[in-house]
Amino acid sequence: MLHLFTVVQFLYALFFCLRNVLRTYTFFKLNACASSQKSAFKQPTEDLPEMPPCNFRPEQYKGMSKERMMEIRKRNCSPMTMKVTYYKKPVFIHQGYMQWLWDVDGTRYLDLFAGVATVSVGHCHPKVTAAAKQQLDKLWHTTNIYVYPALHEYCEKLASYFPDPLKVIYLTNSGSEANDLAMLMARLYTGNFDIITFRGSYHGGSPQTMGLTSNAAYKYPVANGLGCTNTMCPDVFRGPWGGSHCRDSPVQTIRDCGCAPGHCMANDRYIEQLKETLVTSVPNRIAAFFGEPIQGVGGAVQYPKNFLQDAYKLIRERGGICIADEVQTGFGRTGNHFWGFEGHDVLPDMVTMAKGIGNGFPMGAVVTTPEIAASFSKGVHFNTFGGNPVACAVASSVLDTIREDGTQRNSLEVGTHLMTELAKLRDKYEIIGDVRGKGLQIGVEMVKDKASREPLPADAMNEIFEDVKDMGVLIGKGGLYGQTFRIKPPMCITRDDADFFLAVFDKSLHNYMEKR
């Protein structure tokens, strides 16, 4: 009898044990199903930052299918087109207005990359669009062997934005072409050949400017850029020297600084590196030094405050001229000044520009002194499309719009707010190593951790990049290792737009860190 009672007790205990196991299994099974369903669909809109409103209504897209476009892109477009296609799921852009872009499905995006820092005053800005249409009704094309108003009106207007003696203008069709022309002019004027640029720089992709460019991703295994030498970039975050007071920016690095007030040890060290390049890698007499006021493709890299002043002096002592590449920093993008070089308190001998000059219309320019220009008349230089009437009308309207809309001031105010808030995210997340820039030329450098400053791996960068896009914001990438997010929007963005991006970026970083 006692034995039977023990068996019953055992069976009763086994029943409760099995019941609890079954309940636990059912609980995890249901949760797994719920998780699977959540991952298959987008998060509820209430979980996502709210995009600022926009009154503009794009046209309904009725063109070819996305599948057809990708088929043509793979078959008929340059293979490089596929190589540079952003995102695992490409964005199929249909229309743009000011700081907004719409894809073929009608999805709206906040554009914080501006076609690679090219759309300066806004996509299809009404004033610029009207100027283009007005010129198209008059004259599409003639060349500068004839005298036509649009060319001369624009050259006079552009020259008014430069101090003496920078008053002579050559018009081109791109930044690469402008820099190529500047190389030739520098060599003719000085009678010297060698040109120095920074490591990590980007000055174009033509056979000549490829030598100026110092980034392996843009190099080909062929002879190019004979006479071009790269020197150490004075990067106060990633470079060997730097501190918390080095650069002209609302946000400094988190590196320690033991310099006395008014003195920058990092600047001295980087100048020593330039001196070493001058005594080891080039002849005693050189042609030029090319420098972006803030590196663009390199990841919005800034230098110590006095570096360009000291560098220009060294270059001129060796017979060279100093060239400021304003392709990405010009036209008020840095906020404090119309030209990036002004922020360094230097006066270059030549300035090159493109991108924002035409708000996306193909155009570039070289601005130099009468003396340097005179040396270029030894031969005949002719550019069929340089100074095209439509290009001049568009570029002239861009200058007017920057002034009338207060674009430069907006770049300063919104950009400073954006960087200040990004610095708070840097303090919050271990993977943000540096926030830097001026105005709306901003870089956010991502790292494995702040102590090592090792670049965040490409797969992690891509994951955050894709997540930001899926929440409605388009940004860029740069840096030697693709480790820097580049924020260079149309300069018409608002503080509300900036706050929307900050919320999106914060959420995407949170999502990544949770997975990690």
Short mmCIF file of C-alpha atoms in Angstrom, two decimals:
data_model
loop_
_atom_site.label_atom_id
_atom_site.label_comp_id
_atom_site.label_asym_id
_atom_site.label_seq_id
_atom_site.Cartn_x
_atom_site.Cartn_y
_atom_site.Cartn_z
CA MET A 1 0.00 0.00 0.00
CA LEU A 2 2.84 2.35 0.91
CA HIS A 3 4.56 1.44 -2.35
CA LEU A 4 1.41 2.33 -4.35
CA PHE A 5 1.13 5.70 -2.57
CA THR A 6 4.75 6.50 -3.49
CA VAL A 7 4.08 5.68 -7.16
CA VAL A 8 1.04 7.98 -7.20
CA GLN A 9 3.08 10.78 -5.65
CA PHE A 10 5.76 10.30 -8.31
CA LEU A 11 3.23 10.37 -11.17
CA TYR A 12 1.58 13.46 -9.72
CA ALA A 13 4.92 15.28 -9.51
CA LEU A 14 5.83 14.17 -13.04
CA PHE A 15 2.53 15.57 -14.35
CA PHE A 16 3.22 19.05 -12.91
CA CYS A 17 6.78 18.96 -14.18
CA LEU A 18 5.69 18.12 -17.72
CA ARG A 19 2.98 20.78 -17.59
CA ASN A 20 5.53 23.49 -16.66
CA VAL A 21 7.88 22.34 -19.43
CA LEU A 22 5.02 22.57 -21.94
CA ARG A 23 4.07 26.07 -20.75
CA THR A 24 7.67 27.26 -21.03
CA TYR A 25 7.98 25.81 -24.54
CA THR A 26 4.72 27.46 -25.62
CA PHE A 27 5.85 30.85 -24.21
CA PHE A 28 9.14 30.83 -26.12
CA LYS A 29 7.45 29.54 -29.26
CA LEU A 30 4.93 32.40 -29.26
CA ASN A 31 7.65 34.97 -28.59
CA ALA A 32 9.78 33.55 -31.39
CA CYS A 33 6.83 33.87 -33.77
CA ALA A 34 6.24 37.45 -32.64
CA SER A 35 9.92 38.32 -33.14
CA SER A 36 9.84 36.75 -36.59
CA GLN A 37 6.81 38.83 -37.53
CA LYS A 38 8.42 42.02 -36.20
CA SER A 39 11.57 41.45 -38.25
CA ALA A 40 9.53 40.84 -41.38
CA PHE A 41 7.84 44.24 -41.17
CA LYS A 42 8.96 47.79 -40.53
CA GLN A 43 8.76 49.07 -36.97
CA PRO A 44 5.53 50.89 -36.12
CA THR A 45 5.79 54.53 -37.14
CA GLU A 46 5.32 55.66 -33.52
CA ASP A 47 8.71 54.07 -32.73
CA LEU A 48 10.47 56.09 -35.42
CA PRO A 49 11.49 59.77 -35.25
CA GLU A 50 8.92 61.99 -36.96
CA MET A 51 10.06 63.57 -40.23
CA PRO A 52 9.48 67.35 -40.48
CA PRO A 53 6.57 68.30 -42.75
CA CYS A 54 7.01 69.40 -46.38
CA ASN A 55 4.39 71.25 -48.42
CA PHE A 56 5.85 70.29 -51.79
CA ARG A 57 4.10 67.45 -53.62
CA PRO A 58 6.20 65.50 -56.14
CA GLU A 59 4.83 64.21 -59.41
CA GLN A 60 3.70 60.62 -59.47
CA TYR A 61 6.38 58.45 -61.02
CA LYS A 62 5.28 56.68 -64.21
CA GLY A 63 8.64 55.67 -65.69
CA MET A 64 10.44 52.37 -66.11
CA SER A 65 10.47 49.78 -63.34
CA LYS A 66 13.23 49.47 -60.78
CA GLU A 67 14.08 46.05 -62.16
CA ARG A 68 14.49 47.50 -65.65
CA MET A 69 16.71 50.31 -64.38
CA MET A 70 18.99 47.86 -62.59
CA GLU A 71 19.13 45.66 -65.69
CA ILE A 72 20.28 48.63 -67.79
CA ARG A 73 22.64 49.81 -65.04
CA LYS A 74 24.38 46.43 -65.07
CA ARG A 75 24.39 45.95 -68.83
CA ASN A 76 24.86 49.40 -70.40
CA CYS A 77 26.24 51.74 -67.75
CA SER A 78 29.90 51.79 -66.75
CA PRO A 79 30.79 48.93 -64.38
CA MET A 80 31.95 51.64 -62.00
CA THR A 81 28.31 52.72 -61.66
CA MET A 82 27.50 49.46 -59.90
CA LYS A 83 30.66 49.65 -57.80
CA VAL A 84 29.73 53.04 -56.36
CA THR A 85 26.02 52.30 -55.89
CA TYR A 86 25.14 53.13 -52.28
CA TYR A 87 23.17 50.73 -50.10
CA LYS A 88 22.30 47.04 -50.28
CA LYS A 89 18.84 48.18 -51.36
CA PRO A 90 19.57 51.08 -53.76
CA VAL A 91 17.59 54.32 -53.59
CA PHE A 92 15.80 55.04 -56.88
CA ILE A 93 15.57 58.84 -56.93
CA HIS A 94 12.73 60.42 -58.90
CA GLN A 95 12.46 64.07 -57.85
CA GLY A 96 13.99 66.66 -55.55
CA TYR A 97 12.98 69.92 -53.94
CA MET A 98 15.22 71.96 -51.62
CA GLN A 99 16.51 69.57 -48.90
CA TRP A 100 14.17 66.72 -49.90
CA LEU A 101 14.37 63.81 -52.32
CA TRP A 102 11.63 61.37 -53.36
CA ASP A 103 12.09 57.89 -54.73
CA VAL A 104 10.01 56.27 -57.45
CA ASP A 105 7.65 54.85 -54.81
CA GLY A 106 6.97 58.29 -53.35
CA THR A 107 9.12 57.77 -50.22
CA ARG A 108 10.58 61.07 -48.98
CA TYR A 109 14.18 61.40 -47.76
CA LEU A 110 16.04 64.19 -46.00
CA ASP A 111 19.14 64.67 -48.15
CA LEU A 112 22.18 65.34 -45.98
CA PHE A 113 24.74 64.53 -48.66
CA ALA A 114 23.58 66.87 -51.45
CA GLY A 115 24.82 64.75 -54.34
CA VAL A 116 28.29 64.66 -52.73
CA ALA A 117 28.31 68.21 -51.33
CA THR A 118 27.15 69.61 -54.66
CA VAL A 119 23.61 70.94 -54.20
CA SER A 120 24.38 74.18 -52.39
CA VAL A 121 21.12 76.16 -52.15
CA GLY A 122 18.61 73.32 -52.57
CA HIS A 123 17.33 70.85 -55.14
CA CYS A 124 15.45 72.64 -57.92
CA HIS A 125 15.55 75.92 -55.99
CA PRO A 126 12.82 78.07 -57.59
CA LYS A 127 15.11 81.07 -58.16
CA VAL A 128 17.87 79.03 -59.77
CA THR A 129 15.41 76.99 -61.83
CA ALA A 130 13.79 80.19 -63.12
CA ALA A 131 17.20 81.60 -64.13
CA ALA A 132 18.04 78.41 -66.04
CA LYS A 133 14.69 78.43 -67.87
CA GLN A 134 15.05 82.09 -68.76
CA GLN A 135 18.50 81.52 -70.27
CA LEU A 136 17.35 78.38 -72.12
CA ASP A 137 14.74 80.51 -73.88
CA LYS A 138 17.48 82.92 -75.04
CA LEU A 139 20.64 80.98 -75.85
CA TRP A 140 21.78 77.47 -74.95
CA HIS A 141 25.33 77.54 -76.19
CA THR A 142 28.00 79.58 -77.79
CA THR A 143 31.69 79.75 -76.97
CA ASN A 144 33.87 82.47 -75.54
CA ILE A 145 35.30 83.31 -78.96
CA TYR A 146 32.18 85.52 -79.00
CA VAL A 147 31.16 88.14 -76.47
CA TYR A 148 27.90 87.36 -74.67
CA PRO A 149 26.44 88.92 -71.52
CA ALA A 150 26.02 85.85 -69.27
CA LEU A 151 29.77 85.11 -69.23
CA HIS A 152 30.85 88.64 -68.35
CA GLU A 153 28.10 89.26 -65.82
CA TYR A 154 29.08 86.12 -63.96
CA CYS A 155 32.86 86.64 -64.05
CA GLU A 156 32.47 90.14 -62.63
CA LYS A 157 30.10 88.90 -59.93
CA LEU A 158 32.31 85.95 -58.90
CA ALA A 159 35.44 88.15 -58.82
CA SER A 160 33.68 90.49 -56.35
CA TYR A 161 33.75 87.66 -53.77
CA PHE A 162 37.57 87.57 -53.78
CA PRO A 163 40.16 89.94 -52.34
CA ASP A 164 42.80 91.50 -54.56
CA PRO A 165 44.72 90.28 -56.49
CA LEU A 166 42.52 87.19 -57.08
CA LYS A 167 40.50 88.66 -59.95
CA VAL A 168 41.11 86.56 -63.09
CA ILE A 169 38.71 83.68 -63.78
CA TYR A 170 38.89 80.58 -65.96
CA LEU A 171 35.65 78.60 -66.24
CA THR A 172 35.61 74.82 -66.58
CA ASN A 173 33.09 71.99 -66.32
CA SER A 174 34.23 70.12 -63.19
CA GLY A 175 36.54 70.18 -60.20
CA SER A 176 38.95 67.68 -61.72
CA GLU A 177 39.24 69.87 -64.80
CA ALA A 178 39.78 72.99 -62.67
CA ASN A 179 42.54 71.32 -60.65
CA ASP A 180 44.13 69.91 -63.78
CA LEU A 181 44.25 73.43 -65.22
CA ALA A 182 45.65 74.82 -61.96
CA MET A 183 48.50 72.27 -62.04
CA LEU A 184 49.44 73.37 -65.55
CA MET A 185 49.28 77.07 -64.70
CA ALA A 186 51.39 76.62 -61.57
CA ARG A 187 54.12 74.83 -63.50
CA LEU A 188 54.14 77.38 -66.31
CA TYR A 189 54.26 80.34 -63.93
CA THR A 190 56.97 79.05 -61.58
CA GLY A 191 59.03 77.14 -64.11
CA ASN A 192 59.09 74.32 -61.57
CA PHE A 193 57.42 70.93 -61.69
CA ASP A 194 56.85 69.31 -58.30
CA ILE A 195 53.57 69.71 -56.41
CA ILE A 196 52.83 68.75 -52.80
CA THR A 197 49.49 67.61 -51.34
CA PHE A 198 48.28 66.00 -48.13
CA ARG A 199 47.85 62.29 -47.62
CA GLY A 200 44.17 61.42 -47.62
CA SER A 201 43.37 64.26 -50.01
CA TYR A 202 41.09 64.11 -53.03
CA HIS A 203 41.60 66.57 -55.88
CA GLY A 204 40.10 64.70 -58.83
CA GLY A 205 40.27 61.57 -60.92
CA SER A 206 41.84 62.70 -64.21
CA PRO A 207 45.25 61.25 -65.13
CA GLN A 208 46.98 64.38 -63.79
CA THR A 209 44.89 65.08 -60.69
CA MET A 210 45.06 61.41 -59.71
CA GLY A 211 48.62 62.23 -58.66
CA LEU A 212 47.37 64.96 -56.33
CA THR A 213 44.81 62.57 -54.85
CA SER A 214 46.23 60.49 -52.00
CA ASN A 215 43.68 57.76 -51.36
CA ALA A 216 44.24 54.21 -52.66
CA ALA A 217 40.55 53.72 -53.48
CA TYR A 218 40.85 56.33 -56.25
CA LYS A 219 44.17 55.13 -57.68
CA TYR A 220 44.81 52.87 -60.69
CA PRO A 221 47.95 50.78 -61.30
CA VAL A 222 49.17 52.99 -64.15
CA ALA A 223 51.63 55.86 -64.37
CA ASN A 224 49.88 59.06 -63.28
CA GLY A 225 50.50 62.40 -61.67
CA LEU A 226 54.24 62.61 -62.36
CA GLY A 227 55.81 65.16 -60.02
CA CYS A 228 53.19 64.90 -57.25
CA THR A 229 54.32 64.21 -53.68
CA ASN A 230 52.13 63.61 -50.63
CA THR A 231 53.05 64.82 -47.16
CA MET A 232 51.57 63.83 -43.78
CA CYS A 233 48.07 65.17 -43.21
CA PRO A 234 47.93 67.21 -39.98
CA ASP A 235 44.91 65.28 -38.68
CA VAL A 236 44.61 66.15 -34.99
CA PHE A 237 42.30 63.20 -34.26
CA ARG A 238 43.77 60.25 -36.14
CA GLY A 239 47.30 61.56 -36.62
CA PRO A 240 50.16 61.05 -34.15
CA TRP A 241 49.71 64.51 -32.60
CA GLY A 242 46.64 66.40 -31.55
CA GLY A 243 44.84 67.88 -28.59
CA SER A 244 41.67 69.47 -27.35
CA HIS A 245 42.38 73.03 -28.56
CA CYS A 246 43.93 72.46 -31.99
CA ARG A 247 41.26 73.22 -34.55
CA ASP A 248 38.86 75.97 -35.57
CA SER A 249 35.61 74.12 -34.88
CA PRO A 250 32.69 74.24 -32.43
CA VAL A 251 33.77 70.76 -31.34
CA GLN A 252 37.32 69.70 -30.39
CA THR A 253 38.85 66.24 -30.11
CA ILE A 254 38.70 64.32 -26.84
CA ARG A 255 42.50 63.92 -26.84
CA ASP A 256 44.43 65.44 -23.94
CA CYS A 257 46.28 68.68 -24.52
CA GLY A 258 49.23 69.92 -22.49
CA CYS A 259 50.08 72.93 -24.64
CA ALA A 260 50.63 76.37 -23.15
CA PRO A 261 47.95 78.95 -24.04
CA GLY A 262 48.45 80.27 -27.57
CA HIS A 263 50.83 77.48 -28.55
CA CYS A 264 50.06 74.26 -30.43
CA MET A 265 52.62 71.49 -30.17
CA ALA A 266 50.73 69.42 -32.76
CA ASN A 267 51.08 72.22 -35.31
CA ASP A 268 54.85 72.34 -34.72
CA ARG A 269 55.16 68.57 -35.19
CA TYR A 270 53.17 68.52 -38.43
CA ILE A 271 55.14 71.46 -39.81
CA GLU A 272 58.32 69.47 -39.08
CA GLN A 273 56.88 66.67 -41.21
CA LEU A 274 56.29 69.10 -44.08
CA LYS A 275 59.86 70.41 -43.72
CA GLU A 276 61.13 66.84 -43.89
CA THR A 277 59.15 66.24 -47.09
CA LEU A 278 60.68 69.39 -48.58
CA VAL A 279 64.25 68.30 -47.83
CA THR A 280 63.86 64.62 -48.78
CA SER A 281 61.22 64.18 -51.49
CA VAL A 282 61.23 67.17 -53.84
CA PRO A 283 63.81 69.49 -55.47
CA ASN A 284 64.83 72.76 -53.84
CA ARG A 285 62.37 74.63 -56.05
CA ILE A 286 58.76 73.47 -56.38
CA ALA A 287 55.71 74.51 -58.36
CA ALA A 288 52.84 74.42 -55.86
CA PHE A 289 51.11 73.18 -52.77
CA PHE A 290 47.47 72.01 -53.05
CA GLY A 291 45.33 71.94 -49.92
CA GLU A 292 41.63 71.70 -49.14
CA PRO A 293 40.73 74.07 -46.26
CA ILE A 294 38.91 71.06 -44.78
CA GLN A 295 39.40 67.67 -46.40
CA GLY A 296 36.21 66.49 -48.08
CA VAL A 297 36.46 62.90 -49.29
CA GLY A 298 39.08 62.39 -46.58
CA GLY A 299 36.34 62.73 -43.97
CA ALA A 300 36.02 66.45 -43.06
CA VAL A 301 39.54 66.41 -41.62
CA GLN A 302 40.64 69.69 -40.02
CA TYR A 303 44.17 70.90 -39.35
CA PRO A 304 45.70 72.87 -36.46
CA LYS A 305 44.58 76.50 -36.62
CA ASN A 306 47.88 78.00 -37.83
CA PHE A 307 49.09 75.14 -39.99
CA LEU A 308 48.23 76.59 -43.42
CA GLN A 309 49.81 79.93 -42.50
CA ASP A 310 53.09 78.22 -41.69
CA ALA A 311 52.85 75.84 -44.65
CA TYR A 312 52.19 78.64 -47.17
CA LYS A 313 55.31 80.44 -45.94
CA LEU A 314 57.48 77.34 -46.43
CA ILE A 315 56.09 76.69 -49.91
CA ARG A 316 56.65 80.27 -51.09
CA GLU A 317 60.23 80.22 -49.79
CA ARG A 318 60.84 77.41 -52.28
CA GLY A 319 59.34 79.22 -55.25
CA GLY A 320 55.94 77.51 -55.15
CA ILE A 321 52.47 78.97 -55.25
CA CYS A 322 49.67 78.03 -52.86
CA ILE A 323 46.42 76.64 -54.22
CA ALA A 324 43.21 76.34 -52.20
CA ASP A 325 40.87 73.61 -53.42
CA GLU A 326 37.42 74.98 -52.52
CA VAL A 327 35.44 72.37 -54.46
CA GLN A 328 33.64 71.27 -51.28
CA THR A 329 34.26 74.11 -48.81
CA GLY A 330 33.35 77.11 -50.96
CA PHE A 331 30.22 79.24 -51.32
CA GLY A 332 29.51 79.69 -47.62
CA ARG A 333 29.41 76.03 -46.63
CA THR A 334 31.78 76.53 -43.67
CA GLY A 335 29.46 79.21 -42.27
CA ASN A 336 31.91 81.74 -40.82
CA HIS A 337 33.32 82.62 -44.23
CA PHE A 338 32.37 82.45 -47.88
CA TRP A 339 35.62 80.62 -48.71
CA GLY A 340 37.25 78.00 -46.55
CA PHE A 341 40.72 79.54 -46.87
CA GLU A 342 39.49 82.69 -45.09
CA GLY A 343 39.03 80.63 -41.92
CA HIS A 344 42.78 79.96 -41.92
CA ASP A 345 43.68 83.65 -42.37
CA VAL A 346 45.67 82.95 -45.55
CA LEU A 347 45.56 84.33 -49.08
CA PRO A 348 46.22 81.69 -51.74
CA ASP A 349 47.67 82.45 -55.17
CA MET A 350 45.01 80.37 -56.86
CA VAL A 351 41.59 79.00 -55.90
CA THR A 352 39.77 76.13 -57.58
CA MET A 353 36.06 75.38 -57.22
CA ALA A 354 33.17 73.30 -58.59
CA LYS A 355 30.21 71.39 -57.07
CA GLY A 356 28.26 74.09 -55.19
CA ILE A 357 29.16 76.71 -57.81
CA GLY A 358 26.23 75.55 -59.98
CA ASN A 359 23.97 73.84 -57.42
CA GLY A 360 24.39 70.61 -59.37
CA PHE A 361 24.80 72.08 -62.85
CA PRO A 362 28.19 70.93 -64.30
CA MET A 363 30.63 73.77 -63.76
CA GLY A 364 34.01 74.57 -62.26
CA ALA A 365 36.41 77.50 -62.07
CA VAL A 366 39.97 78.60 -61.39
CA VAL A 367 40.51 82.05 -59.89
CA THR A 368 44.01 83.51 -59.87
CA THR A 369 46.08 86.68 -60.11
CA PRO A 370 46.73 88.74 -63.27
CA GLU A 371 50.45 87.92 -63.00
CA ILE A 372 49.92 84.16 -62.96
CA ALA A 373 47.25 84.42 -65.68
CA ALA A 374 49.66 86.32 -67.95
CA SER A 375 52.13 83.42 -67.94
CA PHE A 376 49.39 81.14 -69.25
CA SER A 377 49.08 83.11 -72.49
CA LYS A 378 52.21 81.47 -73.91
CA GLY A 379 49.93 79.02 -75.69
CA VAL A 380 46.23 78.88 -76.61
CA HIS A 381 43.87 77.53 -73.98
CA PHE A 382 40.33 76.92 -75.18
CA ASN A 383 37.42 75.23 -73.45
CA THR A 384 34.34 74.60 -75.60
CA PHE A 385 31.85 74.37 -72.74
CA GLY A 386 33.63 76.46 -70.09
CA GLY A 387 31.50 79.54 -69.48
CA ASN A 388 28.48 78.09 -71.26
CA PRO A 389 25.60 80.66 -71.16
CA VAL A 390 23.25 78.37 -69.21
CA ALA A 391 26.00 77.44 -66.72
CA CYS A 392 26.81 81.11 -66.17
CA ALA A 393 23.15 82.02 -65.65
CA VAL A 394 22.70 79.22 -63.14
CA ALA A 395 25.93 80.03 -61.26
CA SER A 396 25.05 83.73 -61.16
CA SER A 397 21.66 82.90 -59.68
CA VAL A 398 23.33 80.67 -57.06
CA LEU A 399 25.40 83.64 -55.83
CA ASP A 400 22.28 85.81 -55.68
CA THR A 401 20.34 83.12 -53.83
CA ILE A 402 23.07 82.60 -51.22
CA ARG A 403 22.91 86.32 -50.47
CA GLU A 404 19.11 86.72 -50.62
CA ASP A 405 18.26 83.57 -48.64
CA GLY A 406 20.91 84.06 -45.96
CA THR A 407 22.33 80.67 -46.86
CA GLN A 408 25.78 81.22 -45.36
CA ARG A 409 24.35 82.31 -42.01
CA ASN A 410 21.99 79.34 -42.02
CA SER A 411 24.94 77.06 -42.67
CA LEU A 412 26.71 78.49 -39.63
CA GLU A 413 23.73 78.37 -37.27
CA VAL A 414 22.28 74.98 -38.21
CA GLY A 415 25.73 73.43 -38.62
CA THR A 416 26.91 74.61 -35.20
CA HIS A 417 23.74 73.26 -33.58
CA LEU A 418 24.15 69.95 -35.38
CA MET A 419 27.80 69.52 -34.36
CA THR A 420 27.13 70.50 -30.75
CA GLU A 421 24.39 67.87 -30.48
CA LEU A 422 26.47 65.26 -32.30
CA ALA A 423 29.19 65.83 -29.69
CA LYS A 424 26.66 64.74 -27.05
CA LEU A 425 26.12 61.52 -28.99
CA ARG A 426 29.90 61.10 -29.11
CA ASP A 427 29.93 61.23 -25.31
CA LYS A 428 27.07 58.72 -25.19
CA TYR A 429 28.41 56.10 -27.59
CA GLU A 430 31.83 54.44 -27.40
CA ILE A 431 31.91 53.96 -31.19
CA ILE A 432 31.86 57.68 -32.04
CA GLY A 433 35.47 58.80 -31.92
CA ASP A 434 35.28 62.33 -33.26
CA VAL A 435 32.85 65.01 -34.42
CA ARG A 436 34.36 67.84 -36.44
CA GLY A 437 33.84 70.46 -39.09
CA LYS A 438 32.56 73.96 -39.65
CA GLY A 439 29.14 75.06 -40.83
CA LEU A 440 27.59 72.29 -42.87
CA GLN A 441 30.87 70.53 -43.66
CA ILE A 442 30.71 67.87 -40.95
CA GLY A 443 32.40 64.55 -40.26
CA VAL A 444 31.56 61.92 -37.64
CA GLU A 445 34.42 59.45 -37.32
CA MET A 446 33.44 55.98 -36.10
CA VAL A 447 35.81 53.76 -34.11
CA LYS A 448 35.89 50.35 -32.45
CA ASP A 449 36.54 52.17 -29.20
CA LYS A 450 37.79 55.59 -28.15
CA ALA A 451 41.01 54.29 -26.59
CA SER A 452 42.37 52.55 -29.69
CA ARG A 453 40.80 54.89 -32.30
CA GLU A 454 40.81 51.92 -34.66
CA PRO A 455 38.30 52.44 -37.50
CA LEU A 456 34.88 50.85 -37.10
CA PRO A 457 34.77 47.88 -39.55
CA ALA A 458 33.02 48.29 -42.89
CA ASP A 459 30.19 45.87 -42.08
CA ALA A 460 29.30 47.86 -38.96
CA MET A 461 29.47 51.16 -40.87
CA ASN A 462 27.20 49.74 -43.55
CA GLU A 463 24.69 48.48 -41.00
CA ILE A 464 24.32 51.93 -39.40
CA PHE A 465 24.38 53.60 -42.81
CA GLU A 466 21.55 51.40 -44.09
CA ASP A 467 19.49 51.88 -40.94
CA VAL A 468 19.74 55.68 -41.21
CA LYS A 469 18.53 55.45 -44.81
CA ASP A 470 15.62 53.19 -43.88
CA MET A 471 14.49 55.84 -41.38
CA GLY A 472 14.49 58.51 -44.10
CA VAL A 473 17.91 60.21 -44.10
CA LEU A 474 20.66 60.07 -46.73
CA ILE A 475 24.23 60.71 -45.56
CA GLY A 476 27.66 59.97 -47.05
CA LYS A 477 30.81 58.11 -46.10
CA GLY A 478 34.48 59.01 -46.39
CA GLY A 479 37.92 58.68 -44.84
CA LEU A 480 40.81 56.47 -45.83
CA TYR A 481 39.07 53.47 -44.29
CA GLY A 482 35.49 54.50 -45.05
CA GLN A 483 35.13 55.13 -41.31
CA THR A 484 33.64 58.62 -41.34
CA PHE A 485 30.03 59.61 -41.91
CA ARG A 486 29.92 62.76 -44.02
CA ILE A 487 27.14 65.31 -43.46
CA LYS A 488 27.14 67.94 -46.20
CA PRO A 489 23.51 68.81 -46.97
CA PRO A 490 21.94 71.50 -49.13
CA MET A 491 22.54 74.62 -47.07
CA CYS A 492 18.81 75.34 -46.81
CA ILE A 493 18.18 72.68 -44.13
CA THR A 494 16.45 73.82 -40.95
CA ARG A 495 17.07 73.21 -37.26
CA ASP A 496 14.03 70.89 -37.27
CA ASP A 497 15.67 68.87 -40.05
CA ALA A 498 18.86 68.68 -38.01
CA ASP A 499 16.93 67.49 -34.94
CA PHE A 500 15.19 64.83 -37.02
CA PHE A 501 18.55 63.52 -38.22
CA LEU A 502 19.95 63.56 -34.70
CA ALA A 503 17.02 61.42 -33.50
CA VAL A 504 17.45 59.03 -36.43
CA PHE A 505 21.21 58.75 -35.91
CA ASP A 506 20.77 58.20 -32.17
CA LYS A 507 18.25 55.43 -32.82
CA SER A 508 20.41 53.74 -35.45
CA LEU A 509 23.42 53.76 -33.09
CA HIS A 510 21.25 52.38 -30.31
CA ASN A 511 20.01 49.63 -32.63
CA TYR A 512 23.57 48.69 -33.57
CA MET A 513 24.86 48.70 -29.99
CA GLU A 514 21.97 46.51 -28.84
CA LYS A 515 22.86 43.91 -31.48
CA ARG A 516 26.56 44.11 -30.65
#
